[in-house]
PDB file of C-alpha atoms (C1' of nucleotides) in Angstrom:
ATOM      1  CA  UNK A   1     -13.551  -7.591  -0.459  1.00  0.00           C
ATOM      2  CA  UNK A   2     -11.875  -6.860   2.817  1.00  0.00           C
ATOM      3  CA  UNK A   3      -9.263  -9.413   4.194  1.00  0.00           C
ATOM      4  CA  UNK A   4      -7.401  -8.943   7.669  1.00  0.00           C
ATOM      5  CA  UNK A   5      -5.262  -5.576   6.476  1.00  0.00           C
ATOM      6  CA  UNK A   6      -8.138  -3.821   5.175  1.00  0.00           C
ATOM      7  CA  UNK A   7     -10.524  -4.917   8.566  1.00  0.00           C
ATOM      8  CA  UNK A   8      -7.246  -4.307  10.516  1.00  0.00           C
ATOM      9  CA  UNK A   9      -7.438  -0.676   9.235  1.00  0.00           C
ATOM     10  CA  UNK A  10     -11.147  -0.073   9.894  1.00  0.00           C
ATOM     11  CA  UNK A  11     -10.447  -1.619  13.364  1.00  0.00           C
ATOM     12  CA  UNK A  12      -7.972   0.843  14.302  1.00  0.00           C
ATOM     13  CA  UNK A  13      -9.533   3.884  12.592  1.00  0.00           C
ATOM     14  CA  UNK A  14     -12.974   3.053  14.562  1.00  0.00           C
ATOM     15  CA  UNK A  15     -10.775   2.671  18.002  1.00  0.00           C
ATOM     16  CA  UNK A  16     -10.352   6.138  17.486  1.00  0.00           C
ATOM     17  CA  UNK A  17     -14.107   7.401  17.258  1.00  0.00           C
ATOM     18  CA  UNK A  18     -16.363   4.493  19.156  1.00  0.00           C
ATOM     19  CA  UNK A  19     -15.244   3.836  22.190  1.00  0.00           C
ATOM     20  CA  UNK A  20     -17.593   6.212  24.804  1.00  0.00           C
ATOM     21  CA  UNK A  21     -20.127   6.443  22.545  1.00  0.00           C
ATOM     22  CA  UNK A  22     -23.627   5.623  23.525  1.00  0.00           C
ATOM     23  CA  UNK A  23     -25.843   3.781  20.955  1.00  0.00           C
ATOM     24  CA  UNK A  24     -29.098   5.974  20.802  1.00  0.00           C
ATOM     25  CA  UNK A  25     -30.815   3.949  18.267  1.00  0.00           C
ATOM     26  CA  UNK A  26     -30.281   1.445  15.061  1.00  0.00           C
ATOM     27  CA  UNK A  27     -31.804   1.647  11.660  1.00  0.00           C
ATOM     28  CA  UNK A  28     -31.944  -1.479   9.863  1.00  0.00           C
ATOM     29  CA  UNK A  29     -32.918  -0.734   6.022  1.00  0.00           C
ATOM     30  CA  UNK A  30     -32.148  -4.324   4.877  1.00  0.00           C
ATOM     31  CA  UNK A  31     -33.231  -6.971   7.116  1.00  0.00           C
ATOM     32  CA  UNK A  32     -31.224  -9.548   6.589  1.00  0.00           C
ATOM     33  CA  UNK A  33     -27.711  -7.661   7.287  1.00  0.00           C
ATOM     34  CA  UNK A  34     -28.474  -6.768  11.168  1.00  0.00           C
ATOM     35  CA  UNK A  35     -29.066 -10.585  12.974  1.00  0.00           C
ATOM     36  CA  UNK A  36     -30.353 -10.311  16.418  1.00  0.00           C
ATOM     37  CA  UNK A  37     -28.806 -13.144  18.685  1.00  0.00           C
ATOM     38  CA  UNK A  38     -29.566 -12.216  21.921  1.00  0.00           C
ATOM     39  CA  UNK A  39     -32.630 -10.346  23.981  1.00  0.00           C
ATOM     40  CA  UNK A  40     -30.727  -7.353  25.476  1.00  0.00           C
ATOM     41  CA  UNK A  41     -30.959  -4.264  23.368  1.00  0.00           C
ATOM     42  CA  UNK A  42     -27.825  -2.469  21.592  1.00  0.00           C
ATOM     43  CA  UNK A  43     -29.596   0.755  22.040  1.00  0.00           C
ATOM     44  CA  UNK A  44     -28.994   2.706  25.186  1.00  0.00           C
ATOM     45  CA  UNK A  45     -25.279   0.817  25.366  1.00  0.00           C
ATOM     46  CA  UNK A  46     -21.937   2.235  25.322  1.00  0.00           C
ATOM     47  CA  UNK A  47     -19.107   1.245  22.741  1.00  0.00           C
ATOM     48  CA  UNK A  48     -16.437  -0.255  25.483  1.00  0.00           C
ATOM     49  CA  UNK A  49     -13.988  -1.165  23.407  1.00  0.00           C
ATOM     50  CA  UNK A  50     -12.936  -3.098  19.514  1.00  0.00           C
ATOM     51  CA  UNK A  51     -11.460  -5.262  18.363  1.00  0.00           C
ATOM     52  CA  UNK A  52     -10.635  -7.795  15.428  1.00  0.00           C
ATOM     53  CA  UNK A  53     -10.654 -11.553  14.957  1.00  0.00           C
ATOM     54  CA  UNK A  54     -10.011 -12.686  11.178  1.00  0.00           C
ATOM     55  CA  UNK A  55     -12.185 -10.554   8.909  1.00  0.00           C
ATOM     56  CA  UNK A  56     -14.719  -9.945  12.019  1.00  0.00           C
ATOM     57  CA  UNK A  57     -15.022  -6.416  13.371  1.00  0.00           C
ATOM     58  CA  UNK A  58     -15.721  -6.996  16.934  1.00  0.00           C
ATOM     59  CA  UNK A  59     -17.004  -3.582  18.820  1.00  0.00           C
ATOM     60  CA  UNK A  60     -17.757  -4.849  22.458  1.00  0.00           C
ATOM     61  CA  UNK A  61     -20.648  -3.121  24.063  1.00  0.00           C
ATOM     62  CA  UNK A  62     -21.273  -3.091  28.063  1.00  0.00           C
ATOM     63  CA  UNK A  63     -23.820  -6.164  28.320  1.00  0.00           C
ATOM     64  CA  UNK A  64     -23.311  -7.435  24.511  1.00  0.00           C
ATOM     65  CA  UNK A  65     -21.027  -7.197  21.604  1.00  0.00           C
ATOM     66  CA  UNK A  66     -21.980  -6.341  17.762  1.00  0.00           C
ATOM     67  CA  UNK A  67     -19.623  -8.561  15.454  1.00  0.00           C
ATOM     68  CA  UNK A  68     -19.571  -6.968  11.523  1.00  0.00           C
ATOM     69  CA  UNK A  69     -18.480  -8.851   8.756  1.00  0.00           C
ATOM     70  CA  UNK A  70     -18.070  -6.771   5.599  1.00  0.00           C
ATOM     71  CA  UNK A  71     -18.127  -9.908   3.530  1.00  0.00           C
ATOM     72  CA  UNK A  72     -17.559  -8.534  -0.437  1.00  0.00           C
ATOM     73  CA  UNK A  73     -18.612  -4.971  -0.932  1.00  0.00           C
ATOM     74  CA  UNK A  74     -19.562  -3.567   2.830  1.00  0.00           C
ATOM     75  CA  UNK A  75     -17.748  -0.849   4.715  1.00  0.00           C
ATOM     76  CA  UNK A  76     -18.219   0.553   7.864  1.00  0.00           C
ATOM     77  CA  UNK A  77     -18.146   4.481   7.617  1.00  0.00           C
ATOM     78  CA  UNK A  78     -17.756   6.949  10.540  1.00  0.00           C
ATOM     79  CA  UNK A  79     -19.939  10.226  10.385  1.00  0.00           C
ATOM     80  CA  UNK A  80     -19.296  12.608  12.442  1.00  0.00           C
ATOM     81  CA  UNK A  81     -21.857  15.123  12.000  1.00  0.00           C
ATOM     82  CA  UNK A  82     -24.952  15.139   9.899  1.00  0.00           C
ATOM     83  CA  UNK A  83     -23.946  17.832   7.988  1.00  0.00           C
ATOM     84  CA  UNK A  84     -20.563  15.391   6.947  1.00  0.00           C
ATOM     85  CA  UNK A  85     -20.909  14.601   3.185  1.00  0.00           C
ATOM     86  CA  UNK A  86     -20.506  11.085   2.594  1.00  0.00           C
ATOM     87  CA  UNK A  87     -20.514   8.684  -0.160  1.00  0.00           C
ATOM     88  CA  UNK A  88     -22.792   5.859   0.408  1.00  0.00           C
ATOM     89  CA  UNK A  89     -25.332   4.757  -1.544  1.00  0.00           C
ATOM     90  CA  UNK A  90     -26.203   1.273  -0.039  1.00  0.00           C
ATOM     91  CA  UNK A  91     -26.675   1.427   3.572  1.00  0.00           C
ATOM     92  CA  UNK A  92     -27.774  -1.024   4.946  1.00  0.00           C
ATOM     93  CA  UNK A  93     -27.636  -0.587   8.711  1.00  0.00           C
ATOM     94  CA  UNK A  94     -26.735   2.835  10.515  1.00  0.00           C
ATOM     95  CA  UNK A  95     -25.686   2.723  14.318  1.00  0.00           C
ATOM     96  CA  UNK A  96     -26.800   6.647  15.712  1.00  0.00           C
ATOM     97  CA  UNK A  97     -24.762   7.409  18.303  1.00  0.00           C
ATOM     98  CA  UNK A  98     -26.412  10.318  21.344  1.00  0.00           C
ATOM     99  CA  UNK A  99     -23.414  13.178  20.186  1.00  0.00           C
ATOM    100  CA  UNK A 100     -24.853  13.021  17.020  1.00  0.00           C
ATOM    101  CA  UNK A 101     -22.008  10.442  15.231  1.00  0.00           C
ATOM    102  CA  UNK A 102     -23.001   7.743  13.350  1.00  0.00           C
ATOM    103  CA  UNK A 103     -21.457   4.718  12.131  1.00  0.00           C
ATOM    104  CA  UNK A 104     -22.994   3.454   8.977  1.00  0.00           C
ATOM    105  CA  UNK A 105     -23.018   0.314   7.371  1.00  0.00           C
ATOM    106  CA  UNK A 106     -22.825   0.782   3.331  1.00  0.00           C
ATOM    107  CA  UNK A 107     -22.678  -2.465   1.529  1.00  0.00           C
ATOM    108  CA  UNK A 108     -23.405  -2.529  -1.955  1.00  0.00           C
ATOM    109  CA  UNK A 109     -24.021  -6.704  -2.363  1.00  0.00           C
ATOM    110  CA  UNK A 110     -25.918  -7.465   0.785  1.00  0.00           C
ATOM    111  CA  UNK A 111     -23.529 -10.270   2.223  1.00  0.00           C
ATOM    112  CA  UNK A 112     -22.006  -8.273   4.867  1.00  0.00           C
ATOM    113  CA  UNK A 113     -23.878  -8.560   8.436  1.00  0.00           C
ATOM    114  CA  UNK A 114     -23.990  -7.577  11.752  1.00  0.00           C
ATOM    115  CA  UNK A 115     -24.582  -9.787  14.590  1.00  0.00           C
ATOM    116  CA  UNK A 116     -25.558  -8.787  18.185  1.00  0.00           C
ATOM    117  CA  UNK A 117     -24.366 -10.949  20.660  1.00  0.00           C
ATOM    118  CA  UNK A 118     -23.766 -11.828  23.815  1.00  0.00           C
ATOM    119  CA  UNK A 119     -20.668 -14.239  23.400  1.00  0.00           C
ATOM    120  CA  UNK A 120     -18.548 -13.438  20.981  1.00  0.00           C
ATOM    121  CA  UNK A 121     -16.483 -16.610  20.962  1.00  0.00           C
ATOM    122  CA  UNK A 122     -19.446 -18.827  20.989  1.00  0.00           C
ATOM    123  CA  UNK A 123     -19.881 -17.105  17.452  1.00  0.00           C
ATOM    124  CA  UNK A 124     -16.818 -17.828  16.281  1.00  0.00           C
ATOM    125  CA  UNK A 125     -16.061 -20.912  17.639  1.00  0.00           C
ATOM    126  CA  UNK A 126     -15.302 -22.350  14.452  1.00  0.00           C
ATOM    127  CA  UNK A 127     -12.596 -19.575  13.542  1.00  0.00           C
ATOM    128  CA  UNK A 128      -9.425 -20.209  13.717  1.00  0.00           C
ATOM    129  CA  UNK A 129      -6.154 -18.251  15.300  1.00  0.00           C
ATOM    130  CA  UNK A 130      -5.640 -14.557  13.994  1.00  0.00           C
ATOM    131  CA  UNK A 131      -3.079 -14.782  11.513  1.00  0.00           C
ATOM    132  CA  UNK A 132      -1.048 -11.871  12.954  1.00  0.00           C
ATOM    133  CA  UNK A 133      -1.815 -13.628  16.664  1.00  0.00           C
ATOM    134  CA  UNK A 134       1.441 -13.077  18.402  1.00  0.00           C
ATOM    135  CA  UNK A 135       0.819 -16.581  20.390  1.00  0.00           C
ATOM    136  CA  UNK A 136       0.582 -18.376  16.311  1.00  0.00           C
ATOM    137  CA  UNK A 137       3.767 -19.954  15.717  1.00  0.00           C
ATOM    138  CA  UNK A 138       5.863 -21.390  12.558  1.00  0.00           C
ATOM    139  CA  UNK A 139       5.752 -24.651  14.853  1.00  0.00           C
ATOM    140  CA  UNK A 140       1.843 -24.508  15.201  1.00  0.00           C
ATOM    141  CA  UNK A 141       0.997 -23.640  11.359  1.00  0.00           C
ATOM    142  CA  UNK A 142       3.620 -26.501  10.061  1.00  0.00           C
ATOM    143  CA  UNK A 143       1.565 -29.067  12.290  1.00  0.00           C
ATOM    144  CA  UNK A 144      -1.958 -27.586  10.653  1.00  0.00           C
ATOM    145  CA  UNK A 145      -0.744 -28.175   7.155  1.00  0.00           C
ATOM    146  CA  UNK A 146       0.723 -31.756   8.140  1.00  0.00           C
ATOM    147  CA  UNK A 147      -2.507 -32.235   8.934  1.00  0.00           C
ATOM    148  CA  UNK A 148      -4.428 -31.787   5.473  1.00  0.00           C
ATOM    149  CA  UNK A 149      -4.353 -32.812   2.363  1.00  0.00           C
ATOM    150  CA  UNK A 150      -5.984 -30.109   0.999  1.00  0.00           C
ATOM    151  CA  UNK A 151      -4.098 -28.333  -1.740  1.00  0.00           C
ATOM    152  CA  UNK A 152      -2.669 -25.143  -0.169  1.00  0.00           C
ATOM    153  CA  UNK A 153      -4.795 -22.238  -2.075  1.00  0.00           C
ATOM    154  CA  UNK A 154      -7.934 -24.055  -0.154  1.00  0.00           C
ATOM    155  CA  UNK A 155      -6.369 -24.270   2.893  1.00  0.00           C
ATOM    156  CA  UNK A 156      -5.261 -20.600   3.282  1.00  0.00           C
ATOM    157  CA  UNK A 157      -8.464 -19.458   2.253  1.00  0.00           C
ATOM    158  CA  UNK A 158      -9.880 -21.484   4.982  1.00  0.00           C
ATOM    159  CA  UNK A 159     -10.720 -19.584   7.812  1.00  0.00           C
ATOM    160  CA  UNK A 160     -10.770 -22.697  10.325  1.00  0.00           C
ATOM    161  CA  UNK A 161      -7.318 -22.878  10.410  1.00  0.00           C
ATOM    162  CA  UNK A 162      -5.305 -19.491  10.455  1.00  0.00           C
ATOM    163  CA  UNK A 163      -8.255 -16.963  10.117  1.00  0.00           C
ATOM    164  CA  UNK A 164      -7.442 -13.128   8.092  1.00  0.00           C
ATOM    165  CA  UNK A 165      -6.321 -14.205   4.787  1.00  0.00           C
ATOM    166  CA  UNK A 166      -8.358 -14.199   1.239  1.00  0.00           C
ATOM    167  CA  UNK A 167      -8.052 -14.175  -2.112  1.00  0.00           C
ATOM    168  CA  UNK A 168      -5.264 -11.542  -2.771  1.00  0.00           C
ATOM    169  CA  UNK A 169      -2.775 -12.295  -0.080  1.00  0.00           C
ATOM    170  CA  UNK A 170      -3.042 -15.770   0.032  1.00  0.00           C
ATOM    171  CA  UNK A 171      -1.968 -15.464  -3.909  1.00  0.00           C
ATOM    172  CA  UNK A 172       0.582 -13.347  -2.747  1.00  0.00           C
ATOM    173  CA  UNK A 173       1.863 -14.903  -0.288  1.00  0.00           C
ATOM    174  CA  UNK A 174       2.187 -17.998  -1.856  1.00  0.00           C
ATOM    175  CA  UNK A 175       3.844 -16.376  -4.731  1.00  0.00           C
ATOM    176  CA  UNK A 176       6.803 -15.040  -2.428  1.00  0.00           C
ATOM    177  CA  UNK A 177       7.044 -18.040  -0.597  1.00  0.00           C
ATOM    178  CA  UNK A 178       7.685 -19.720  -3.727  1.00  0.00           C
ATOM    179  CA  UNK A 179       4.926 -22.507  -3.243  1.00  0.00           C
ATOM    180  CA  UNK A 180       2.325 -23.503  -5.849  1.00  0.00           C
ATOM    181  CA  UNK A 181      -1.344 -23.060  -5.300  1.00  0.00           C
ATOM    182  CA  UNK A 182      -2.170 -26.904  -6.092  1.00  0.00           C
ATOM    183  CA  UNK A 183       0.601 -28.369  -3.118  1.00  0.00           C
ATOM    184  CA  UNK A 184      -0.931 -30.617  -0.845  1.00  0.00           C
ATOM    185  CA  UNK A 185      -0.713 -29.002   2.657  1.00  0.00           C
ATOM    186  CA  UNK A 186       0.420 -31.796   4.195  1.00  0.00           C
ATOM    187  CA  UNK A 187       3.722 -32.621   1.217  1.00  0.00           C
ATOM    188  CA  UNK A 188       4.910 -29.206   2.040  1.00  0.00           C
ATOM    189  CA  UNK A 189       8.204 -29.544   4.078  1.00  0.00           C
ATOM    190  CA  UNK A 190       9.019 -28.045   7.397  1.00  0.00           C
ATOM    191  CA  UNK A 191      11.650 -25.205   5.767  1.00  0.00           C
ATOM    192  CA  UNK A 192       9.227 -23.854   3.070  1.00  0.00           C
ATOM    193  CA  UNK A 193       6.168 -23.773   6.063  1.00  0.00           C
ATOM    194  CA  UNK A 194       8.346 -21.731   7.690  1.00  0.00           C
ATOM    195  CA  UNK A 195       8.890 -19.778   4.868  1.00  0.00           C
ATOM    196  CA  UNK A 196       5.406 -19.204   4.206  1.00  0.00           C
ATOM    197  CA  UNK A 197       4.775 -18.107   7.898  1.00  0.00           C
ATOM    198  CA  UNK A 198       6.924 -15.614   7.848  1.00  0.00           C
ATOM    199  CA  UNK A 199       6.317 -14.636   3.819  1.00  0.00           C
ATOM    200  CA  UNK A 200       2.360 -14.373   5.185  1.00  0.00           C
ATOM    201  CA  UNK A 201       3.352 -12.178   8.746  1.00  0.00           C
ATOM    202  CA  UNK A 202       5.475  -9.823   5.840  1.00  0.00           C
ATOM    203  CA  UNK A 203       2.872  -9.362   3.449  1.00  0.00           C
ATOM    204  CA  UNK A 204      -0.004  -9.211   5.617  1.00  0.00           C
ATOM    205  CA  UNK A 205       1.978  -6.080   7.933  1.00  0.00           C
ATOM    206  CA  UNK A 206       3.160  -4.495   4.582  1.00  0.00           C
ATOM    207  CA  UNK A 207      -0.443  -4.136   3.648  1.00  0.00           C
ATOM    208  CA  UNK A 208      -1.455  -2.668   6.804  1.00  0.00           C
ATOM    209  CA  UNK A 209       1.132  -0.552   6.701  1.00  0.00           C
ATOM    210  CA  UNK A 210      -0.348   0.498   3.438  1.00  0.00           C
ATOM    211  CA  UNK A 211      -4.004   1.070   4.972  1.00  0.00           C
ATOM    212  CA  UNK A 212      -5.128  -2.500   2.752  1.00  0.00           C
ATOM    213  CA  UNK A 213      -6.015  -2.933  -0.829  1.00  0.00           C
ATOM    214  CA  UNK A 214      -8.777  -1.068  -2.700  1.00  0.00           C
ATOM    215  CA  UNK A 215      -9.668  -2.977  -5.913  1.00  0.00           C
ATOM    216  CA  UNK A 216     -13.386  -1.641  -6.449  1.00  0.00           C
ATOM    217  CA  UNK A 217     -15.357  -1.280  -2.893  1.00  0.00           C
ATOM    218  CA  UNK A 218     -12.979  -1.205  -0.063  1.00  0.00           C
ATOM    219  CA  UNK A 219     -12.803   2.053   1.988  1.00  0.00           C
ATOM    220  CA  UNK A 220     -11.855   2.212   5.450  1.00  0.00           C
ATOM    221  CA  UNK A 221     -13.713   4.235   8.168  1.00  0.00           C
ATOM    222  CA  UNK A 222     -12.745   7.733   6.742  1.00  0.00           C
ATOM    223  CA  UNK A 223     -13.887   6.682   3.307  1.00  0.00           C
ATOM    224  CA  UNK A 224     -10.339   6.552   2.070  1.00  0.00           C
ATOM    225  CA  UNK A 225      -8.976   3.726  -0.185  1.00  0.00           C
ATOM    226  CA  UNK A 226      -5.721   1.314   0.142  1.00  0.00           C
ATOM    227  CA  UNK A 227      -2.707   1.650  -1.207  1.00  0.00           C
ATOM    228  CA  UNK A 228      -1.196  -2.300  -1.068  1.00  0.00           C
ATOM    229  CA  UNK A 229      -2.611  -2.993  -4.296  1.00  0.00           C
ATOM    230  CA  UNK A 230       0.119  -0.538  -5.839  1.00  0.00           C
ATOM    231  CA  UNK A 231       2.759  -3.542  -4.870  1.00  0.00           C
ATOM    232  CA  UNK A 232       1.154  -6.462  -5.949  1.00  0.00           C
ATOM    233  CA  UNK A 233       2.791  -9.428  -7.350  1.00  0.00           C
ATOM    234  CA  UNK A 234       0.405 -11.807  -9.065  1.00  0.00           C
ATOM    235  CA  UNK A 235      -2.663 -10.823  -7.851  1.00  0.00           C
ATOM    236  CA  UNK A 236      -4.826  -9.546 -11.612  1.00  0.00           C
ATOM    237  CA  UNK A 237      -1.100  -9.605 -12.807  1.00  0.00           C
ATOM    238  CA  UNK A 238      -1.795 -12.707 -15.177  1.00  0.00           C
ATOM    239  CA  UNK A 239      -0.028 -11.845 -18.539  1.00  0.00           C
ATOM    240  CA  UNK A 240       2.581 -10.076 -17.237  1.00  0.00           C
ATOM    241  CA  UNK A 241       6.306 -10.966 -16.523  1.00  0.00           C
ATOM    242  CA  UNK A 242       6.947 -12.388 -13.226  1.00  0.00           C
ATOM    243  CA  UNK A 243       9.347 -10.001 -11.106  1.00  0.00           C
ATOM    244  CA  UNK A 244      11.451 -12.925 -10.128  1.00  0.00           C
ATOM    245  CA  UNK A 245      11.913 -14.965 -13.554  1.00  0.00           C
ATOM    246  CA  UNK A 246      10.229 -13.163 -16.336  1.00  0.00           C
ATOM    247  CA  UNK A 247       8.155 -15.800 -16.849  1.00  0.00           C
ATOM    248  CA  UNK A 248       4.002 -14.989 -17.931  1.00  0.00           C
ATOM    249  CA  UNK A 249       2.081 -15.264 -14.674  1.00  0.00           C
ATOM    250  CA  UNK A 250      -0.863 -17.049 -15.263  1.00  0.00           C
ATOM    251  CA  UNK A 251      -4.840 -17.171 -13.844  1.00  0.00           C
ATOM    252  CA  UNK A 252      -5.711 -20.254 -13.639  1.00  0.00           C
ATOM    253  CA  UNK A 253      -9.318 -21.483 -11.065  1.00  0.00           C
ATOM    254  CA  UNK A 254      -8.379 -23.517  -7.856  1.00  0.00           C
ATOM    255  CA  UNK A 255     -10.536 -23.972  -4.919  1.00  0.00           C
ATOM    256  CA  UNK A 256     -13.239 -22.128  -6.817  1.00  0.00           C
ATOM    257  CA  UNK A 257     -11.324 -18.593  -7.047  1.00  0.00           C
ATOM    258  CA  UNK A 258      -9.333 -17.187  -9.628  1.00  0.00           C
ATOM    259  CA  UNK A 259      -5.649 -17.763  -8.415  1.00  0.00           C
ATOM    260  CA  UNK A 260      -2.303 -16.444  -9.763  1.00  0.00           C
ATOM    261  CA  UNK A 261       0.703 -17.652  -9.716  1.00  0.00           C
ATOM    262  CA  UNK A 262       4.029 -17.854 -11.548  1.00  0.00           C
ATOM    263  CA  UNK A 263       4.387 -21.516 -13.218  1.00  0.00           C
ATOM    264  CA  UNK A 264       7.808 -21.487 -13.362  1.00  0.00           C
ATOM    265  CA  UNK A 265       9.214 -20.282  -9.262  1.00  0.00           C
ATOM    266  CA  UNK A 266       6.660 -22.024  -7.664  1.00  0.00           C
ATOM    267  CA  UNK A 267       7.258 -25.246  -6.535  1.00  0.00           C
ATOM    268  CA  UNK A 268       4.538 -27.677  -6.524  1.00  0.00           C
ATOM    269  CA  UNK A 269       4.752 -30.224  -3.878  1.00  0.00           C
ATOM    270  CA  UNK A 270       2.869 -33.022  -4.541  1.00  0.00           C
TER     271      UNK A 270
ATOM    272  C1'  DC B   1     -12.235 -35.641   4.851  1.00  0.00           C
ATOM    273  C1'  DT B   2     -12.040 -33.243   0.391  1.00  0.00           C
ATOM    274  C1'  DA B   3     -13.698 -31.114  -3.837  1.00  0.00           C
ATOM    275  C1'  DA B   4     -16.986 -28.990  -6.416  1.00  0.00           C
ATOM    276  C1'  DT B   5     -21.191 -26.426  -7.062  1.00  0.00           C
ATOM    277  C1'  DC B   6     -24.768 -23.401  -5.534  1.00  0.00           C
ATOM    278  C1'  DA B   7     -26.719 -19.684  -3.112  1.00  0.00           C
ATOM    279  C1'  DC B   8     -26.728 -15.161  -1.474  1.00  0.00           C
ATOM    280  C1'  DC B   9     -26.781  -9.999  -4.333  1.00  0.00           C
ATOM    281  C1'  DT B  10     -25.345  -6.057  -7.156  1.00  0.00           C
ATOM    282  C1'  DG B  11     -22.628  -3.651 -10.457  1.00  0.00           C
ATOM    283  C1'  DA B  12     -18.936  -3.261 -13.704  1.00  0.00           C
ATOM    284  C1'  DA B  13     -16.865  -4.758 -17.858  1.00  0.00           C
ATOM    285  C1'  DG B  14     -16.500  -7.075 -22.194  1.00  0.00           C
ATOM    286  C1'  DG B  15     -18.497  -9.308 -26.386  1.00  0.00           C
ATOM    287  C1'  DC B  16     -21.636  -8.876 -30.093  1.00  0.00           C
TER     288       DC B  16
ATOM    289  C1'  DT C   1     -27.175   2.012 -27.502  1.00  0.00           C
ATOM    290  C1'  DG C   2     -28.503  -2.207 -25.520  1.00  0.00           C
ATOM    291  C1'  DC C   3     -28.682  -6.968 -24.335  1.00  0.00           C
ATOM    292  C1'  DC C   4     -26.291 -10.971 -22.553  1.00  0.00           C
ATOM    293  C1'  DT C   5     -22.621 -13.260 -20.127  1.00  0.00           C
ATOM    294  C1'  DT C   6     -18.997 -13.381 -16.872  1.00  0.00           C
ATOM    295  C1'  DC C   7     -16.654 -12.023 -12.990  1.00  0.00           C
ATOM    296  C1'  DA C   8     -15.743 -10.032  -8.274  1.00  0.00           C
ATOM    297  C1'  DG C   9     -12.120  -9.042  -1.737  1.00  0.00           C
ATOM    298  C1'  DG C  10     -16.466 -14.228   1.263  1.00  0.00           C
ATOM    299  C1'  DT C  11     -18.673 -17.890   3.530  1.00  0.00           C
ATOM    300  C1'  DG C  12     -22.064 -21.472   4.416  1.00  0.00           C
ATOM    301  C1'  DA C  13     -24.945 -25.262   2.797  1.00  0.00           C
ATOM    302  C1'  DT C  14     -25.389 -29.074  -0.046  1.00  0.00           C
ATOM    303  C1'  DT C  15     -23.983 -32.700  -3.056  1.00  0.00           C
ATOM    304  C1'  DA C  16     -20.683 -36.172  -4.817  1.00  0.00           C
TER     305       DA C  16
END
DNA sequence: CTAATCACCTGAAGGC
DNA sequence: TGCCTTCAGGTGATTA
């Protein structure tokens, strides 16, 4: 489900309740989604401070950090009281906090998890640079794709190179950009990589500004839903006229996922 | 290195 | 109504 707007949105919501809170003690109701990395305990630590890396939630604690990845279907949901009514019908982890707060972890699927750790970038080692990282550059992201030959849907959905993006905005993305799904990374020339950089930096602040996208399961930490998915493009707009050139967008599978794209303004380089 | 296919899970939606 | 198939925001392992 969630891509970098929708975990940037939980991210900043939860910056507003965690931080100072102590952990008094964690329920796990589904073992798998709470993965113990490290001997220290969570419980008895305070919430320093969050923050996000891709999709990864990452809410540092004073010895050890917990990283969350909501994966499909999970959300992370603040309760502030007991007494707070609440939908969730699938949690699978709940973090009890000594004021009585709790932060619960609802996920419907069972993909999402929770790891506690003690170094956070040993974890994600293999992640690449935050797409909205201010230190990314057109320069650096040009040299990345020169360096494939992967077609570009695969590529973007890759989260070894530029880390945050999935299956709606990189369809999106590449739709306003003007590139086709199927270009090889590496054919794409240095003014349309540009392009894309900035068409990706647009679309992915846009959606934050819109709190994310809610197709089924994404809520942020208030329980809310999104509001990007009002403006979308091509993404589940297959059969409809393409805003640019009228043309049918079409659904067609690349890299495994369903992708959309208009077949007539988007270029394919091969 | 790249592409494709599973696997992990549940629930919603569509076909018959 | 009910059964069966397909599909879904993701990622990691395995197989060609």
């Amino acid at each position: 489900m969630p891509e970098l707007p929708e975990v940037e949105t939980v991210v900043r919501e939860l910056k507003a309740y965690l931080p100072g809170k102590k952990i008094k003690r964690i329920s796990v109701y589904w073992h798998k989604t709470f993965v113990n990395e490290c001997t220290q305990k969570a419980e008895g630590q305070t919430v320093h401070s969050l923050s996000r890396r891709g999709k990864y939630i990452i809410i540092n604690l004073d010895r050890s950090a917990l990283i969350v990845h909501l994966r499909m279907t999970g959300q992370l949901l603040f309760q502030q009281t007991a007494e707070t009514t609440i939908n969730a019908f699938h949690v699978r982890t709940a973090l009890h906090f000594d004021d009585g707060s709790r932060l619960l972890f609802n996920d419907a699927r069972k993909f999402g998890r929770i790891y506690h750790v003690v170094s956070v970038n040993k974890r994600l080692q293999k992640v690449g640079i935050d797409a909205m990282d201010a230190q990314f550059s057109a320069t650096d992201f040009y040299r990345m794709l020169q360096s494939r030959k992967m077609n570009s849907k695969a590529f973007l959905l890759s989260q070894q190179f530029v880390a945050g993006m999935g299956n709606i905005y990189v369809d999106e993305s590449l739709f306003r950009a003007g590139i086709h799904p199927a270009s090889v990374s590496s054919k794409i020339s240095r003014t349309d990589a540009e392009k894309l950089f900035k068409v990706i930096r647009r679309v992915l602040t846009f959606a934050i500004q819109n709190m994310g996208s809610t197709i089924s399961d994404y809520r942020d930490a208030n329980g809310k839903v999104g509001n990007a998915q009002k403006f979308f493009y091509v993404y589940q707009q297959q059969g409809k006229p393409c805003v640019k050139c009228g043309t049918i967008i079409k659904k067609i599978k690349l890299a495994g996922r369903g992708t959309h794209f208009c077949p007539e303004c988007q270029r394919l380089f091969i």
